[in-house]
Tab-separated table of C-alpha atoms in Angstrom:
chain	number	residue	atom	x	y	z
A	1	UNK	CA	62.627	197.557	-78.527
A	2	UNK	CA	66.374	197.462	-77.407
A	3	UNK	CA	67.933	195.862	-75.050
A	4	UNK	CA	70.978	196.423	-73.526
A	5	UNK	CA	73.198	194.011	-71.694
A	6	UNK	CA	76.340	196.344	-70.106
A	7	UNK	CA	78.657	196.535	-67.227
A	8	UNK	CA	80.477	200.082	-66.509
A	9	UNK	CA	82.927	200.461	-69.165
A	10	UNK	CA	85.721	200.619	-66.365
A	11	UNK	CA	85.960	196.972	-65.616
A	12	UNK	CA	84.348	195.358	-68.816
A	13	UNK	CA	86.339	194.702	-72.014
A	14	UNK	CA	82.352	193.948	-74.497
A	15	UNK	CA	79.536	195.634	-73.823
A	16	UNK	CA	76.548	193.091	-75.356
A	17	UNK	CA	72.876	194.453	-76.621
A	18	UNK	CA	70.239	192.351	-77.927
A	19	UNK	CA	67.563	193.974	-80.778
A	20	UNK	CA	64.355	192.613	-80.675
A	21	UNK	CA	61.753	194.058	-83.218
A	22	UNK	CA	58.268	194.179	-82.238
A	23	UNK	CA	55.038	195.556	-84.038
A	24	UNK	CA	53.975	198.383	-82.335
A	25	UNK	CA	51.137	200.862	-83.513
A	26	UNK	CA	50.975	204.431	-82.803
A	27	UNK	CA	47.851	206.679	-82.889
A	28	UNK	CA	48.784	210.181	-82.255
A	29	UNK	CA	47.006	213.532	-82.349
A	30	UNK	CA	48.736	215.803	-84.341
A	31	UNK	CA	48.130	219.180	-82.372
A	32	UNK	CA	49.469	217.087	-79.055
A	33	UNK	CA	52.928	217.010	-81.416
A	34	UNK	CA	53.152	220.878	-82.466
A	35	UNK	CA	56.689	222.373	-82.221
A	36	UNK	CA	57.722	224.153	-79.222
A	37	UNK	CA	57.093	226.070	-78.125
A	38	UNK	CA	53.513	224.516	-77.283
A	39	UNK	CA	50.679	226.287	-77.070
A	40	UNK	CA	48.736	223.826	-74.546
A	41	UNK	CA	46.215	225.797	-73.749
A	42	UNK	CA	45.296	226.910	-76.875
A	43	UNK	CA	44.858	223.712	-78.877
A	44	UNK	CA	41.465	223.475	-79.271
A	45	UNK	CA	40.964	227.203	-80.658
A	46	UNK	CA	44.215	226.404	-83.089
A	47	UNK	CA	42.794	223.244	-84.369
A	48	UNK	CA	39.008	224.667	-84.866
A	49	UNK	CA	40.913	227.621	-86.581
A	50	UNK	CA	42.749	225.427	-88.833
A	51	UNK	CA	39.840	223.088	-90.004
A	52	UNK	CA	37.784	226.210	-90.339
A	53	UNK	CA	40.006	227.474	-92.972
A	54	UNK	CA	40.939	224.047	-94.808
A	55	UNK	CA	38.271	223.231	-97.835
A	56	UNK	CA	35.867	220.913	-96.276
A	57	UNK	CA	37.331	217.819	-98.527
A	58	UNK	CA	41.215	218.377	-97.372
A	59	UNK	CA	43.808	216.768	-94.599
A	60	UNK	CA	45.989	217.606	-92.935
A	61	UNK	CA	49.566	215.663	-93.959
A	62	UNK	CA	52.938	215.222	-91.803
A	63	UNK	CA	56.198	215.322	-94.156
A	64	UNK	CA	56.942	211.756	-95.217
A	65	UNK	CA	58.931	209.953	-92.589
A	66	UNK	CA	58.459	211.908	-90.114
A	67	UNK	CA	56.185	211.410	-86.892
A	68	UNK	CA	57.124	214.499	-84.730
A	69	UNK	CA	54.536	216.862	-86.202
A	70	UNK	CA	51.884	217.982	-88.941
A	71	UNK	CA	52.004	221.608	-86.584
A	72	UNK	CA	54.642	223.883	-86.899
A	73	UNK	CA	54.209	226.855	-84.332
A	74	UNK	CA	57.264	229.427	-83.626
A	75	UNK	CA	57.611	233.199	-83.955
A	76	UNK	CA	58.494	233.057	-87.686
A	77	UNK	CA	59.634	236.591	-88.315
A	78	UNK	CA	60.461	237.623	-84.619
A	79	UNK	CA	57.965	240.327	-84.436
A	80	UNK	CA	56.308	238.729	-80.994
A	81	UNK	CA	53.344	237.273	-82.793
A	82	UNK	CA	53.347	233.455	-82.656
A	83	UNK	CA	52.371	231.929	-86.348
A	84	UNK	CA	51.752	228.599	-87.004
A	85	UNK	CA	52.517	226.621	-90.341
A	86	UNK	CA	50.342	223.666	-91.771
A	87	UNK	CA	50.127	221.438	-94.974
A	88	UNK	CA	47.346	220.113	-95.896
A	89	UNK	CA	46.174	218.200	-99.057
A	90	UNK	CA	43.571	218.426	-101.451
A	91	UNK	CA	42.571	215.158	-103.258
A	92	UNK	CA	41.667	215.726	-107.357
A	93	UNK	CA	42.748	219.026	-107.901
A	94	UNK	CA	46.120	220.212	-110.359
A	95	UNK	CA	47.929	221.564	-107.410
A	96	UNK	CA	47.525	218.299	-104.410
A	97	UNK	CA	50.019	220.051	-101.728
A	98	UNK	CA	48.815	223.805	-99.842
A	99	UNK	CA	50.618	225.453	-96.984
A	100	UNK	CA	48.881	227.789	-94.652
A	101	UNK	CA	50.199	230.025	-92.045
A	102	UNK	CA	48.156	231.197	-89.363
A	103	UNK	CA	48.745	234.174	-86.926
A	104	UNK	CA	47.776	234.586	-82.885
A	105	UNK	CA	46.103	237.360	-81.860
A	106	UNK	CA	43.512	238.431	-79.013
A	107	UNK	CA	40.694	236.393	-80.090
A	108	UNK	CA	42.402	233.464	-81.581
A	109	UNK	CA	44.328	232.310	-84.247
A	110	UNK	CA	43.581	234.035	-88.625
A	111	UNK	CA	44.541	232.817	-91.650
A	112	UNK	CA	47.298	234.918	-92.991
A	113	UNK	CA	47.865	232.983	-96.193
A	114	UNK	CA	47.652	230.075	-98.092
A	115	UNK	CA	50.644	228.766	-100.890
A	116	UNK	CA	50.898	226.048	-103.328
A	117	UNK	CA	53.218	223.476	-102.488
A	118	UNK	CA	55.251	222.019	-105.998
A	119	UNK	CA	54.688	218.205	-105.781
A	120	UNK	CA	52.403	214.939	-104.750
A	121	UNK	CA	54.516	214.434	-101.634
A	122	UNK	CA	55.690	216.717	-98.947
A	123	UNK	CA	58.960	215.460	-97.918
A	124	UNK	CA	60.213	217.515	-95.084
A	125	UNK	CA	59.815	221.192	-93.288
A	126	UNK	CA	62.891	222.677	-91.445
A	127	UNK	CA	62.385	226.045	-89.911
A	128	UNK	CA	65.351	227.515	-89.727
A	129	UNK	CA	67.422	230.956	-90.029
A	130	UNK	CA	69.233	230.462	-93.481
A	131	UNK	CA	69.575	234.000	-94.408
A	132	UNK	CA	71.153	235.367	-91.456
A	133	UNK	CA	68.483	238.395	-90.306
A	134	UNK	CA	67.631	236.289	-87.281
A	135	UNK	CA	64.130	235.418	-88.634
A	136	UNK	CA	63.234	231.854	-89.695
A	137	UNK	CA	62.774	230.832	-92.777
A	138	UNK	CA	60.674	227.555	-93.422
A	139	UNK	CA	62.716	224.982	-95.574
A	140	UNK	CA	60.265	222.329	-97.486
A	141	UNK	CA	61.046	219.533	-99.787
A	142	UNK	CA	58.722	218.723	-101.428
A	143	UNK	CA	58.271	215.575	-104.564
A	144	UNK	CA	56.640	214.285	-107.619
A	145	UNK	CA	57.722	210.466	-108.236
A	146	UNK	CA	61.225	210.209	-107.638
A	147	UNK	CA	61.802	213.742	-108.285
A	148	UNK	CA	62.635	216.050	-105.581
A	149	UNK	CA	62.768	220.027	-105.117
A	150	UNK	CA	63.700	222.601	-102.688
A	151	UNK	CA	62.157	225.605	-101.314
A	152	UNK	CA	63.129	228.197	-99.152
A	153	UNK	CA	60.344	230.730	-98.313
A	154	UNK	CA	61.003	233.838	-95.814
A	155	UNK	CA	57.980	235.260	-94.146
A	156	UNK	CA	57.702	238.808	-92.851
A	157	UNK	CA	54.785	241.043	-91.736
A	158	UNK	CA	52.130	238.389	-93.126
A	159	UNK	CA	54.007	238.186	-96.431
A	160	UNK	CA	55.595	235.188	-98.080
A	161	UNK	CA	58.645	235.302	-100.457
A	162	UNK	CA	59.875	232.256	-102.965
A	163	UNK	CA	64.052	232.619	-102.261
A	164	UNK	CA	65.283	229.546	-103.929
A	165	UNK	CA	63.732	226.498	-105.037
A	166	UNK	CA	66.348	223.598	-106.595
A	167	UNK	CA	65.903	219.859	-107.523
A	168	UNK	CA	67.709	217.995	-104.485
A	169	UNK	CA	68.212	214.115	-103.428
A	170	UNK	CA	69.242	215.098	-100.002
A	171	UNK	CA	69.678	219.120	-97.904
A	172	UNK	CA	72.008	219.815	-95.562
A	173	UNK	CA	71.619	223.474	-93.345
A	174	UNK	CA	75.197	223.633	-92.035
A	175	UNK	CA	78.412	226.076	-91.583
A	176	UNK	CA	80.392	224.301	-94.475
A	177	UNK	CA	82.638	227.435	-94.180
A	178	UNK	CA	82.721	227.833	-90.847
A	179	UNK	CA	81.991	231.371	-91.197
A	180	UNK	CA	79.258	231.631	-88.458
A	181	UNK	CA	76.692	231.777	-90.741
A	182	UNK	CA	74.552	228.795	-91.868
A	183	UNK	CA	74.912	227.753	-95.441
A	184	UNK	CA	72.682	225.231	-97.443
A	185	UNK	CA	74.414	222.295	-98.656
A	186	UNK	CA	72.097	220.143	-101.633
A	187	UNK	CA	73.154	216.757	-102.433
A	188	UNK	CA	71.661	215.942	-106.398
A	189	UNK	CA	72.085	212.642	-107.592
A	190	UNK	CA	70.404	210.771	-110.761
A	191	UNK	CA	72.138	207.170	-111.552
A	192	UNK	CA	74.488	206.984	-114.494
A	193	UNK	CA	73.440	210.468	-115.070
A	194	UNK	CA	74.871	213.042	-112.334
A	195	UNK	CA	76.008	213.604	-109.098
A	196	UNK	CA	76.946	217.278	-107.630
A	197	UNK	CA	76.853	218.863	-104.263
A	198	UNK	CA	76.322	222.678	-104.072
A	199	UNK	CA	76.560	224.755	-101.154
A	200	UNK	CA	74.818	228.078	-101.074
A	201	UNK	CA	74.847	231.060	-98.837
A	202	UNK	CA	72.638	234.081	-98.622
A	203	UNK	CA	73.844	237.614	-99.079
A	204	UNK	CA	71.621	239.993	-101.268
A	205	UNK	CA	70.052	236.387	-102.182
A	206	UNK	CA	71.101	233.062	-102.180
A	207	UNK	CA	74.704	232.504	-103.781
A	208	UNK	CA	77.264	229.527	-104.906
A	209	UNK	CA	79.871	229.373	-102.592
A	210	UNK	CA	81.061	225.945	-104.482
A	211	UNK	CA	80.189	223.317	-106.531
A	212	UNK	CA	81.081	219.565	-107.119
A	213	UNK	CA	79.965	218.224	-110.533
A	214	UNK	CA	82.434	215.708	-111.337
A	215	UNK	CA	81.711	213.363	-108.582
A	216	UNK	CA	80.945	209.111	-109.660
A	217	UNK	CA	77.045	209.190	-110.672
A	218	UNK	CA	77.648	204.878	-111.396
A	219	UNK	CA	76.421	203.364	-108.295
A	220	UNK	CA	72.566	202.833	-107.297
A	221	UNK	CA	72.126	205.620	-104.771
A	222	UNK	CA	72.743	207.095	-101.297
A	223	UNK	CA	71.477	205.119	-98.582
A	224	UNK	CA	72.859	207.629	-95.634
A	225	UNK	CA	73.825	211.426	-96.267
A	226	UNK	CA	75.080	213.294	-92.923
A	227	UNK	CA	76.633	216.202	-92.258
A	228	UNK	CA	78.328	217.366	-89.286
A	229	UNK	CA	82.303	217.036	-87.583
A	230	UNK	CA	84.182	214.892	-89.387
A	231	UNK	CA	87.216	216.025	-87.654
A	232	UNK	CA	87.865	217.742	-84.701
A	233	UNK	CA	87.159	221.103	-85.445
A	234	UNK	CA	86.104	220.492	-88.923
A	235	UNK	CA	82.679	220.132	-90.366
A	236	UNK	CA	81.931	218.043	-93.505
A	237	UNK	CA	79.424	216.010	-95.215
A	238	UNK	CA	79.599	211.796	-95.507
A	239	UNK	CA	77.898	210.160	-98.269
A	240	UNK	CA	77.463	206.751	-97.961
A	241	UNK	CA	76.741	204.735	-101.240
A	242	UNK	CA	74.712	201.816	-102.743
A	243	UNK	CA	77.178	200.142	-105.111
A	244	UNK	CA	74.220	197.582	-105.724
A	245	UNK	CA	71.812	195.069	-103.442
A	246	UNK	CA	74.672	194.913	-100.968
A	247	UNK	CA	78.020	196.377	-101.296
A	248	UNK	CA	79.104	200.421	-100.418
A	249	UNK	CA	81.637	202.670	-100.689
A	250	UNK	CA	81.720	206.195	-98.692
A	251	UNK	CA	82.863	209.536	-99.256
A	252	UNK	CA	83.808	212.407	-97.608
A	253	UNK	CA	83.613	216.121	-98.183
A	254	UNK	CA	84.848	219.329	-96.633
A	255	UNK	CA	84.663	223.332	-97.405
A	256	UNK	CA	87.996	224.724	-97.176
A	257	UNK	CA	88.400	228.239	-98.305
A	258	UNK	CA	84.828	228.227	-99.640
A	259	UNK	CA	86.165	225.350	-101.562
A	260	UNK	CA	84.450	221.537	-101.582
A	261	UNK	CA	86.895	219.245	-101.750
A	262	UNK	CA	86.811	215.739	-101.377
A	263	UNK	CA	89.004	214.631	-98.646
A	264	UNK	CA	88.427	210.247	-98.519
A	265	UNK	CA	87.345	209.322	-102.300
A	266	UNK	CA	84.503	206.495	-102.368
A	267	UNK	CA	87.147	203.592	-103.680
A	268	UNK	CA	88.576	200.634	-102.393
A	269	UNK	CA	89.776	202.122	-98.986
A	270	UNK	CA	86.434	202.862	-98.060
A	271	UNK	CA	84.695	199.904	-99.980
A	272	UNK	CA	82.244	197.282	-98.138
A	273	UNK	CA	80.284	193.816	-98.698
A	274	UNK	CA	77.696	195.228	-96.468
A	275	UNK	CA	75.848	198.647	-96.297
A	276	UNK	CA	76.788	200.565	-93.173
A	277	UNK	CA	75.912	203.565	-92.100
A	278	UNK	CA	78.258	205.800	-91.003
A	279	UNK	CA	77.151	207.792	-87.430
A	280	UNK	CA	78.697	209.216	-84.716
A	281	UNK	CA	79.486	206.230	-83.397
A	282	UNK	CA	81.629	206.548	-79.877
A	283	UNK	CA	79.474	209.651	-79.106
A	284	UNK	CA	82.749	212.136	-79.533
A	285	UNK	CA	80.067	214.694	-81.803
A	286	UNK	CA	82.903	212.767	-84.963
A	287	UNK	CA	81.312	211.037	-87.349
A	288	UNK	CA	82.858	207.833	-88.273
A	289	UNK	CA	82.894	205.037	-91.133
A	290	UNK	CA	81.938	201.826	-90.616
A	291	UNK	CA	83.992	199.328	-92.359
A	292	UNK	CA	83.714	195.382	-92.726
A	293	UNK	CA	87.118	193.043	-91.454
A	294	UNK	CA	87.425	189.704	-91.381
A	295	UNK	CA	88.677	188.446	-87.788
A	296	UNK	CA	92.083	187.167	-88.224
A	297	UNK	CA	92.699	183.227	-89.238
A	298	UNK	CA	89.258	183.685	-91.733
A	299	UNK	CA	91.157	185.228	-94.613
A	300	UNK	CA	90.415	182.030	-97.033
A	301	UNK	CA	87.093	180.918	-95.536
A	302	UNK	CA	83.819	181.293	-97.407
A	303	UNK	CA	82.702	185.206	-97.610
A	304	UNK	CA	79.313	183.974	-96.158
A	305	UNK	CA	80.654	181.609	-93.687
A	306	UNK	CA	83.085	184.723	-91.693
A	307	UNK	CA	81.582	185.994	-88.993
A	308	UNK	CA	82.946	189.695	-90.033
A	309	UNK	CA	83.832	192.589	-87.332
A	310	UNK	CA	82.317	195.853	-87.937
A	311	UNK	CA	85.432	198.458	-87.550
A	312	UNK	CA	84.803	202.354	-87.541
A	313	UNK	CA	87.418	204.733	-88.347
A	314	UNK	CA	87.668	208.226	-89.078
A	315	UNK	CA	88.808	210.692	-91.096
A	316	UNK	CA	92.172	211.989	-89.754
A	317	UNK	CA	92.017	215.780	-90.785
A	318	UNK	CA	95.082	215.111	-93.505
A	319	UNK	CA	94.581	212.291	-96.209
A	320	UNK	CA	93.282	209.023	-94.675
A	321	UNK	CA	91.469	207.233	-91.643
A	322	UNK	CA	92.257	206.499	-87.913
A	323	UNK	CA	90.972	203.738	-85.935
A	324	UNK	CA	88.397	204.285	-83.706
A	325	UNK	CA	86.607	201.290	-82.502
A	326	UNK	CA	85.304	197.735	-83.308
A	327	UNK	CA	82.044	195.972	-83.023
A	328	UNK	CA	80.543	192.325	-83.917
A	329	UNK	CA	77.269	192.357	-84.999
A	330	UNK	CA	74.720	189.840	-85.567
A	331	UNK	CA	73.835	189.638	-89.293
A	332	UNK	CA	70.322	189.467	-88.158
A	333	UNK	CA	70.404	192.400	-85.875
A	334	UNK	CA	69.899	190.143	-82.755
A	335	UNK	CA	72.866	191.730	-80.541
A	336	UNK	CA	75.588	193.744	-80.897
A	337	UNK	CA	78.799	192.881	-79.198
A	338	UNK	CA	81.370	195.730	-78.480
A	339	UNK	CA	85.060	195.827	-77.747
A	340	UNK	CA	87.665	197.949	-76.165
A	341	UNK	CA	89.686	200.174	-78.868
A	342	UNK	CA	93.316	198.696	-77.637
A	343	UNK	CA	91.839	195.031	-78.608
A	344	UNK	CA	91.735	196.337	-82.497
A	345	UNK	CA	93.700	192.915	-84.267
A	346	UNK	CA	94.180	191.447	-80.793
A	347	UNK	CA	90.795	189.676	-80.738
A	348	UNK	CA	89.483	186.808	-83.295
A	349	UNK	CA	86.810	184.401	-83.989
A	350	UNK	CA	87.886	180.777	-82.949
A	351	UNK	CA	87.376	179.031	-86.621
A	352	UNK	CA	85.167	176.427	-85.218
A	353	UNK	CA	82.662	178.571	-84.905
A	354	UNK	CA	79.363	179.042	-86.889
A	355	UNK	CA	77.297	181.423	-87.433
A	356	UNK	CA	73.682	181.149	-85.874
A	357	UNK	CA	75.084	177.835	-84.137
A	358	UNK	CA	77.889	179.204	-81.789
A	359	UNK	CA	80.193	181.424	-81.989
A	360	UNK	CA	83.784	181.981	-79.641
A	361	UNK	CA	85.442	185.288	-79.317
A	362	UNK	CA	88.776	184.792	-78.148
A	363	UNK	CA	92.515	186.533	-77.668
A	364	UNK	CA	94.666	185.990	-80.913
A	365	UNK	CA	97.704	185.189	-78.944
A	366	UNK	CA	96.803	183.523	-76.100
A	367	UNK	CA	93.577	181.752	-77.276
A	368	UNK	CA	91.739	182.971	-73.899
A	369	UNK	CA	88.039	182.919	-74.431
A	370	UNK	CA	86.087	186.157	-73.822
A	371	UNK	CA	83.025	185.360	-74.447
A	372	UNK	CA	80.729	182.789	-76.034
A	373	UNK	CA	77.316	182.885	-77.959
A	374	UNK	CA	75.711	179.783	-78.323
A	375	UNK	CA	72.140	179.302	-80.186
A	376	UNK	CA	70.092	176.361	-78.087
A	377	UNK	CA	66.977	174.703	-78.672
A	378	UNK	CA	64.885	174.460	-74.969
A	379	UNK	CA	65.755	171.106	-74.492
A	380	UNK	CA	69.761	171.941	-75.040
A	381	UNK	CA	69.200	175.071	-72.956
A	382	UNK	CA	67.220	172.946	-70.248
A	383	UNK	CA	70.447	170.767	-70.169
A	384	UNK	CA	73.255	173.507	-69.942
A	385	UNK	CA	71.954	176.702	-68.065
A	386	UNK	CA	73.193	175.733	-64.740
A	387	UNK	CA	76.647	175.320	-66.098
A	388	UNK	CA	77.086	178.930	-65.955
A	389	UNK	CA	75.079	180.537	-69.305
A	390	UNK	CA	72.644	183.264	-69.260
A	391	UNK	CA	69.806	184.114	-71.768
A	392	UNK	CA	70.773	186.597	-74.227
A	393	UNK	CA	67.902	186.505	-75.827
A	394	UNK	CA	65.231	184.429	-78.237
A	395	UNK	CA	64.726	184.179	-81.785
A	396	UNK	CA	62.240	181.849	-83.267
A	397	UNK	CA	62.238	178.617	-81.256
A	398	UNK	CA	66.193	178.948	-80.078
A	399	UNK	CA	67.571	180.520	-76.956
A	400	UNK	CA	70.832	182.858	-77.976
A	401	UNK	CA	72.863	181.919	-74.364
A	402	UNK	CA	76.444	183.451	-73.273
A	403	UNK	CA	78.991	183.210	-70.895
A	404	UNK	CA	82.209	183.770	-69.760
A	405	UNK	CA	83.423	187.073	-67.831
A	406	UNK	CA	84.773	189.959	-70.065
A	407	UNK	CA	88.429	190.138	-68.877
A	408	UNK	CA	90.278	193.633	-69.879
A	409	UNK	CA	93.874	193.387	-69.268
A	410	UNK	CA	95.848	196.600	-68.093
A	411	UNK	CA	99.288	195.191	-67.751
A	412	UNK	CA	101.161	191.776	-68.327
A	413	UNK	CA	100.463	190.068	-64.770
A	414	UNK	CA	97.323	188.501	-63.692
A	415	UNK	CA	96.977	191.183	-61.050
A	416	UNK	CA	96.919	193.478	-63.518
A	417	UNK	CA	93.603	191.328	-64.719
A	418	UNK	CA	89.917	193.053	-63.947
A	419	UNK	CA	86.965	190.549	-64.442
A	420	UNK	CA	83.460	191.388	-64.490
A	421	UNK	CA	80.300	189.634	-65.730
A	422	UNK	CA	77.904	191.002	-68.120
A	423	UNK	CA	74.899	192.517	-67.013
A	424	UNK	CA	72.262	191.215	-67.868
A	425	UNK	CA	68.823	193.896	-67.942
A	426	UNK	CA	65.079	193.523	-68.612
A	427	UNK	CA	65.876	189.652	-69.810
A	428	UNK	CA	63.851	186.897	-68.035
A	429	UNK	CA	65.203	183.670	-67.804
């Protein structure tokens, strides 16, 4: 469950949200979860169709990871017939993993087919148009231990055809080229052994646009892989890497003339103490990098005494990275405190402060406190709360408490000055 504590971004210079992780269990039926478009009123005839035509002994499976659906019903080949795709698995056999596609017509739903799926695991179905004929094609990954393939199937007038099948730690469907017409990007990465990205397109058959095989295989692995704008106007792929238990390093790659390059190497400019993942972080559709930096005056202090800021920058479309915006966050993932862009190196950490004790976020020049976070056992929180804190939130047997209004300064005057409290939602004092 999140919460988020937030005033309109207009008058407040943080924005505070609290993280609270509950168990929660989930019991869901997988026909309620097919694909749109749904097919509502024909879910029970579906479903008896589909166990009819499983071996009594098999189950239906969901690709790992993922609880939208086990269902996947669309118009594969665009003919007006609706099909529908399952997986199901068959326990004790040499071949564990079976796909089956189904077909609607007048008096219900009939088995069109049924293929072998290459590993123990299925890892993910995409059904998407990869070959450019404006029919999908259905995208599975599928694994064996901790090895991973590709296949991309096209299905046409109740026929199913193998187009390429690859070992792959990560896919990417895309327009690497920007050519209008999606291209399949596959990340393959083995430690101390390899590491290449390919990108292939379809024409007459899937074909290498590019390929990067020279790339660092010496870390432990990927922990993130996305693809999307990495500039304005430019799509790319960021790989964000395991150096070991803790630190990362992240790279970025673009298409450029049907050319990967590798436009921000994974080195010391992109290097971290803590995994981050890099996301579209100010929702501008650019992804960003999260780096760590060490509020100013805590240079020399112990690396696990500074209470580090979370910066994100991104790539700049020419040869480096652009500021974008800053963050403190909780090492436990309690709350997340954000701050205006223009207060980049203009806001610190007053040096007194602890972490999981108190901590005092303050102006760099003029020492002016914009917020505090105190932790407070009941009887300390008993004491204090009516000398202007509010509950941020709980952990364990302390109260996290705050205060102080979020001042964002326009000009140089104290009329120039806009105050505002936090606001507080869905927390019960």
């Amino acid at each position: 469950m999140k919460l988020n504590l937030s005033v309109p971004r207009r008058l407040a210079a943080a924005v505070l949200s609290l993280s609270i992780l509950s168990g929660c269990t989930f019991i869901s039926d997988p026909v309620s979860k097919m694909k749109s478009p749904e097919l509502t009123a024909d879910k029970a005839s579906l479903m008896t169709a589909i166990k009819s035509q499983m071996p009594a002994s098999a189950s239906l499976i969901r690709p790992s990871g993922d609880e939208d659906s086990s269902i996947f019903t669309e118009d594969f080949d665009k003919d007006g017939t609706m099909e529908t795709l399952v997986f199901y698995l068959t326990e004790n056999e040499s071949v564990l993993i079976h796909g089956m596609i189904l077909e609607k017509t007048e008096d219900g739903w009939v088995k069109k087919l049924v293929f072998d799926g290459d590993g123990t695991q299925l890892e993910s179905v995409d059904l998407e148009d990869v070959t450019g004929d404006g029919k999908l094609n259905i995208i599975t990954g599928y694994s064996r231990g901790e090895e991973k393939g590709v296949v991309v199937y096209s299905y046409s007038g109740g026929e199913l055809e193998e187009l390429l099948a690859q070992p792959y730690t990560k896919y990417m469907i895309d327009d690497l080229n920007e050519d209008g017409t999606a291209d399949l990007t596959l990340i393959y990465f083995k430690r101390n052994e390899l590491n290449k990205i390919t990108t292939y397109q379809y024409s007459d058959g899937f074909k290498v646009l590019d390929q990067l095989d020279d790339l660092d295989p010496y870390f432990n692995n990927y922990y993130n892989i996305v693809s999307g704008k990495v500039a304005e106007h430019k799509e790319g792929i960021v790989l964000d890497s395991a150096v070991d238990s803790r630190s990362a390093y992240t790279t970025v790659v673009v298409m450029e003339n049907n050319k990967l390059r590798v436009v921000i190497p994974g080195d010391a400019n992109t290097f971290k103490d803590k995994k981050i993942v890099s996301e579209d972080i100010d929702g501008d559709g650019i992804i960003e990098i999260g780096m760590l930096e060490p509020p100013g005056g805590w240079e020399y202090f112990d690396p696990e005494a500074i209470p580090y800021f979370t910066s994100y920058y991104k790539w700049d479309g020419k040869d480096g990275l652009s500021f974008t915006s800053q963050k403190y966050r909780d090492p436990a993932d309690r709350f997340v405190i954000d701050f205006l862009p223009e207060w980049h190196g203009k806001i610190t950490v007053d040096t007194k402060s602890v972490q999981d004790k108190s901590l005092k976020f303050i102006m760099s020049d003029t020492g002016e406190t914009v917020v505090e976070v105190t932790f407070f056992t009941q009887m300390e929180w008993d004491r204090v709360k009516s000398n202007g804190w509010k509950v941020l939130g709980r952990d364990m047997d302390k109260i996290i408490g705050y205060r102080g209004e979020l001042v964002q300064s326009t000009g140089g005057s104290d009329n120039d000055k806009i105050t505002a409290p936090i606001e507080r939602k869905g927390i019960d004092e």
